Short mmCIF file of C-alpha atoms in Angstrom, two decimals:
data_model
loop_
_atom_site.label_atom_id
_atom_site.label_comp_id
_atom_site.label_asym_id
_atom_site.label_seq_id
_atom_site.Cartn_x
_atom_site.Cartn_y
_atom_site.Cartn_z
CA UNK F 1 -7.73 13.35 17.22
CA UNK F 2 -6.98 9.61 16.98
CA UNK F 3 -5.59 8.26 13.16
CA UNK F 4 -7.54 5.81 12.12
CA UNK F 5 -5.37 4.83 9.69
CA UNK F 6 -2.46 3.49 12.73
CA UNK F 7 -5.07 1.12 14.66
CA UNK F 8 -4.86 -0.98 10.97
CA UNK F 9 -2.45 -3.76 11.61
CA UNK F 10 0.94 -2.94 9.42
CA UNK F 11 0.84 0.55 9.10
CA UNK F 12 2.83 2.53 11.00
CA UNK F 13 3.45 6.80 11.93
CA UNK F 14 5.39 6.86 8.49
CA UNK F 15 3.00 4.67 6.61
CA UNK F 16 -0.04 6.79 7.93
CA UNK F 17 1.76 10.07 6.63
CA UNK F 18 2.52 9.20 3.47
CA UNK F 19 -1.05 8.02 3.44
CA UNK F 20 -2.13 11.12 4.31
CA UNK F 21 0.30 12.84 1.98
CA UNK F 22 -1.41 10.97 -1.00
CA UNK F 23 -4.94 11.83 0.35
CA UNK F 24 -5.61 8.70 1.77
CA UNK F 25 -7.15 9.44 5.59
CA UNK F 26 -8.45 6.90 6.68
CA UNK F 27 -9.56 3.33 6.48
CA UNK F 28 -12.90 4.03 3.57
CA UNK F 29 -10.56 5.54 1.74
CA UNK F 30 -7.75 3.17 1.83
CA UNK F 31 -10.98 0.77 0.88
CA UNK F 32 -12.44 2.63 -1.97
CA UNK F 33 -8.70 2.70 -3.64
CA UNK F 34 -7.52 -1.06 -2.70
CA UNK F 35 -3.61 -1.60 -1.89
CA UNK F 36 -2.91 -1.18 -5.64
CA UNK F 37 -3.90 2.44 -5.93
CA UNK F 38 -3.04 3.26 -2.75
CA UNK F 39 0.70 1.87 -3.20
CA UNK F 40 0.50 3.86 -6.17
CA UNK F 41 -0.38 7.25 -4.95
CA UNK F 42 2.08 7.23 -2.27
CA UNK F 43 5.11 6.14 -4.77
CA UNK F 44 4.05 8.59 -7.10
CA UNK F 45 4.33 11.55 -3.99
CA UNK F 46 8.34 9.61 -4.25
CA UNK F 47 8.28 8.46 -1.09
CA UNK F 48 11.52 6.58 -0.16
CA UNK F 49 9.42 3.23 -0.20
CA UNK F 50 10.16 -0.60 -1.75
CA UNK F 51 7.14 -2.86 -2.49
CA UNK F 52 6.40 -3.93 0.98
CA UNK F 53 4.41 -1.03 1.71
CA UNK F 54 1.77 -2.84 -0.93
CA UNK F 55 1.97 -6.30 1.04
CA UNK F 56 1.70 -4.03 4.57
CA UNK F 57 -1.46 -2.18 3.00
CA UNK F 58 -3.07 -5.61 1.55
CA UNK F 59 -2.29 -6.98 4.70
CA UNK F 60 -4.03 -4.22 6.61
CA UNK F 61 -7.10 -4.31 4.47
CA UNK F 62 -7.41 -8.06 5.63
CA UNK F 63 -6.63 -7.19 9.38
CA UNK F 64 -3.47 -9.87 8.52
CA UNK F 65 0.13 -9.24 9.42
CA UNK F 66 1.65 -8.79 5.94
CA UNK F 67 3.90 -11.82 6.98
CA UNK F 68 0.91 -13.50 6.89
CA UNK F 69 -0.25 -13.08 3.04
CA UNK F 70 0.59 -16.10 1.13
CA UNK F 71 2.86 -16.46 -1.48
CA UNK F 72 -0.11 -16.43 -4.12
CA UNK F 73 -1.75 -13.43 -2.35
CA UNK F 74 1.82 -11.10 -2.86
CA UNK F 75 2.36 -13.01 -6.49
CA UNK F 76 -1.60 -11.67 -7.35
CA UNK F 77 -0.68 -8.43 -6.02
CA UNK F 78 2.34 -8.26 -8.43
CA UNK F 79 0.47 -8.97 -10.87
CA UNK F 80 -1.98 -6.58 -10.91
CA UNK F 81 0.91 -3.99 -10.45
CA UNK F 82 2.40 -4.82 -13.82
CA UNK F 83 -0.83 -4.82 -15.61
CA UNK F 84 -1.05 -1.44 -14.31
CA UNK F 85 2.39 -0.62 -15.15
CA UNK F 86 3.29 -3.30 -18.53
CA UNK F 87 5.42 -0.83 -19.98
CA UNK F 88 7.82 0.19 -16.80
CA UNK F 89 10.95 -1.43 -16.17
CA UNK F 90 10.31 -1.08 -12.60
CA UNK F 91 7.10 -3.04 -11.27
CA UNK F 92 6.89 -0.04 -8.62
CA UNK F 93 6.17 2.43 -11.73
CA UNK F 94 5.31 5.49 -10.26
CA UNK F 95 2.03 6.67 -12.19
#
């Protein structure tokens, strides 16, 4: 069976099993949770990641190269991160 989740642009074999591994399988659900939730379910299974996995996921949402997101999209995306998280340290807070 073919992953749907590796013909989105950014995400890799990796990417797609952490996805998986955070019960995300395949592109509705990535969807219905949105790069923030979905960044945050596969931190908070402490996968060895750093906060380009949320610009690769935007990015693949958008069928965009993550390179491609503009400084305001990724400064957004931080954003909403920290509202999530306003009492971490770490902007990548875990749950």
């Amino acid at each position: 069976m073919e992953d749907e989740l590796l013909q989105m642009k950014n995400l890799g074999k990796t990417t797609a099993q952490w996805l998986h591994a955070a019960g995300i399988h395949n592109a509705a659900d990535l969807r219905r949770l949105g790069p923030i939730l979905a960044y945050r379910a596969v931190k908070a299974r402490d996968f060895r990641t750093s906060k380009a996995l949320l610009y690769y996921i935007a990015g693949a949402l958008n069928d965009l190269d993550w390179r491609d997101l503009t400084q305001a999209d990724k400064a957004r995306l931080d954003g909403e991160l920290n509202r999530l998280c306003p009492n971490s340290k770490n902007a990548d807070c875990q749950t």
